[in-house]
Amino acid sequence: MNKEVKALARSISLVENEAAGYEQLLEALPANSDTRVIGITGPPGAGKSTLVNALITFLLGQDKRIAIIAVDPSSPFNYGALLGDRIRMGQHFDNQQVFIRSMASRGALGGLSPKIIEVSDLIKAAGFDYLFIETVGVGQSEVEIAGIADTTVVVVVPEAGDEIQTMKAGLMEIADIFVVNKADRDNADEFVKNLRLLAHSRHKENWEIPVLKTIATKEEGLAALVNAITGHQQQVQANRQHHALLLAEKAYQLLQHRRMKDVNRRSLQEQILQQMTTGAFNLYRFVNNY
């Protein structure tokens, strides 16, 4: 098992660094996998890391193998991870049934890392039962996860009631499952009731979006959440059109990243600075001639 984990870690590093042979490695990956890929997203302070940690403990009790990709915010200057708040999952680092990988978002506006698709597929090929992808908490722009995960869980807290209207157009529309975490707080029941009305109005084909209550710090509500994830995964697997839509979104993102590969902010900054020192700089002329 240790050898498998070390091989997986090395493979991920190979792909992240685009080392020689990484494309051939990806092309050799199996087409099918039984790994359930679950995106955990939501606004800051919702308790996403705590919920993932509780889910790990719960699923380990069912003898499952679990992988986690935890995407941290990046410094806008060096694109390294700023937080590294994986301390909540520290109790699981030495468990051979658990694989945890932190990735920096490297400035990506969608809340994910540029190599998230490739890393996810490497982990799926390693035969884990569940892969959880926890995104940075950047709010409405954090919608790319819906194109990566088979099931997207949006985590909110009762205090988010006033934000629901502003979240409708983005984050709220990608949810396959809503989780109201910290459900022991005041007004939780009223918030859940209103959120269920909203979820019902955004009914997806063949899937009634559930709104579940959890208290991650007390490991409460986890069985219902896992059951909902299982139910949604079964629905996704039976829907070939939805599966093709997910693959098309992944293909789009991979093509986008590949064609933007030679464009980076530092190079742009240097070229702009040079043009500024030699005369008047026009942003749109610069972009059109790039």
Short mmCIF file of N, CA, C and O in Angstrom, two decimals, residues 17 22 30 32 48 81 85 92 104 122 129 132 138 142 146 172 180 202 224 231 243 245 256 263 272-273 277:
data_model
loop_
_atom_site.label_atom_id
_atom_site.label_comp_id
_atom_site.label_asym_id
_atom_site.label_seq_id
_atom_site.Cartn_x
_atom_site.Cartn_y
_atom_site.Cartn_z
N ASN A 17 4.38 19.10 -12.76
CA ASN A 17 5.59 19.75 -13.27
C ASN A 17 5.76 19.57 -14.77
O ASN A 17 6.74 20.07 -15.34
N TYR A 22 4.89 12.85 -19.17
CA TYR A 22 3.64 12.96 -18.41
C TYR A 22 2.42 12.79 -19.31
O TYR A 22 1.39 12.24 -18.88
N PRO A 30 -6.71 4.13 -17.51
CA PRO A 30 -7.92 3.38 -17.90
C PRO A 30 -9.10 4.32 -18.14
O PRO A 30 -9.20 5.40 -17.52
N ASN A 32 -12.33 3.76 -17.59
CA ASN A 32 -13.41 3.68 -16.60
C ASN A 32 -12.86 3.54 -15.19
O ASN A 32 -11.78 3.00 -14.98
N LYS A 48 -16.20 23.63 5.38
CA LYS A 48 -15.98 22.59 4.37
C LYS A 48 -14.91 21.58 4.81
O LYS A 48 -15.09 20.38 4.69
N ALA A 81 0.67 28.12 -2.24
CA ALA A 81 -0.48 28.07 -1.35
C ALA A 81 -0.25 28.96 -0.13
O ALA A 81 0.83 28.98 0.45
N ASP A 85 -4.40 24.82 5.32
CA ASP A 85 -5.17 24.57 6.56
C ASP A 85 -5.58 23.11 6.68
O ASP A 85 -6.65 22.80 7.20
N HIS A 92 -5.64 11.97 9.99
CA HIS A 92 -5.75 10.92 8.98
C HIS A 92 -4.49 10.78 8.12
O HIS A 92 -4.44 9.90 7.25
N ALA A 104 -2.29 24.23 -4.89
CA ALA A 104 -2.52 25.66 -4.92
C ALA A 104 -3.39 26.02 -6.12
O ALA A 104 -3.25 25.44 -7.19
N LEU A 122 -5.61 10.64 -12.22
CA LEU A 122 -4.56 9.79 -11.66
C LEU A 122 -5.05 9.10 -10.38
O LEU A 122 -4.82 7.90 -10.18
N ASP A 129 -12.22 4.48 -3.35
CA ASP A 129 -13.68 4.41 -3.39
C ASP A 129 -14.28 5.80 -3.56
O ASP A 129 -15.27 5.97 -4.27
N PHE A 132 -12.73 13.20 -2.76
CA PHE A 132 -13.33 14.48 -2.41
C PHE A 132 -12.41 15.60 -2.88
O PHE A 132 -11.21 15.59 -2.61
N VAL A 138 -14.20 30.89 -2.45
CA VAL A 138 -14.22 32.19 -3.11
C VAL A 138 -15.61 32.61 -3.54
O VAL A 138 -15.77 33.64 -4.17
N GLU A 142 -16.80 30.21 -7.94
CA GLU A 142 -16.28 28.87 -7.68
C GLU A 142 -17.18 27.81 -8.29
O GLU A 142 -17.70 26.93 -7.61
N ALA A 146 -18.27 22.01 -10.83
CA ALA A 146 -19.40 21.28 -11.41
C ALA A 146 -19.01 20.55 -12.69
O ALA A 146 -19.65 19.58 -13.07
N MET A 172 -25.19 28.71 -6.37
CA MET A 172 -26.38 27.98 -5.99
C MET A 172 -26.92 27.11 -7.12
O MET A 172 -27.66 26.16 -6.89
N VAL A 180 -26.57 22.18 4.85
CA VAL A 180 -26.56 23.27 5.82
C VAL A 180 -25.76 22.78 7.01
O VAL A 180 -26.26 22.01 7.84
N ARG A 202 -35.31 24.73 -8.56
CA ARG A 202 -34.19 24.46 -9.48
C ARG A 202 -34.04 22.95 -9.70
O ARG A 202 -32.94 22.45 -9.83
N ALA A 224 -26.88 10.43 6.20
CA ALA A 224 -27.83 10.94 5.21
C ALA A 224 -27.10 11.57 4.03
O ALA A 224 -27.52 11.42 2.87
N GLY A 231 -26.98 8.01 -4.01
CA GLY A 231 -28.15 8.11 -4.86
C GLY A 231 -27.89 8.94 -6.11
O GLY A 231 -28.30 8.58 -7.22
N HIS A 243 -23.04 12.26 -18.46
CA HIS A 243 -21.63 11.85 -18.41
C HIS A 243 -20.86 12.49 -19.56
O HIS A 243 -19.73 12.96 -19.39
N LEU A 245 -21.63 15.27 -20.98
CA LEU A 245 -21.54 16.69 -20.66
C LEU A 245 -20.35 16.97 -19.73
O LEU A 245 -19.61 17.94 -19.93
N GLN A 256 -8.46 24.75 -23.07
CA GLN A 256 -8.27 26.15 -22.68
C GLN A 256 -6.91 26.33 -22.00
O GLN A 256 -6.16 27.26 -22.32
N VAL A 263 1.09 31.77 -22.00
CA VAL A 263 0.72 33.10 -21.52
C VAL A 263 0.79 33.10 -20.00
O VAL A 263 0.12 32.31 -19.34
N ILE A 272 4.61 44.71 -20.75
CA ILE A 272 3.86 45.96 -20.56
C ILE A 272 4.77 47.04 -20.00
O ILE A 272 4.73 48.20 -20.44
N LEU A 273 5.61 46.67 -19.03
CA LEU A 273 6.54 47.63 -18.45
C LEU A 273 7.47 48.20 -19.50
O LEU A 273 7.75 49.40 -19.54
N THR A 277 7.66 52.20 -20.78
CA THR A 277 8.87 53.04 -20.71
C THR A 277 9.25 53.62 -22.06
O THR A 277 10.01 54.59 -22.12
#
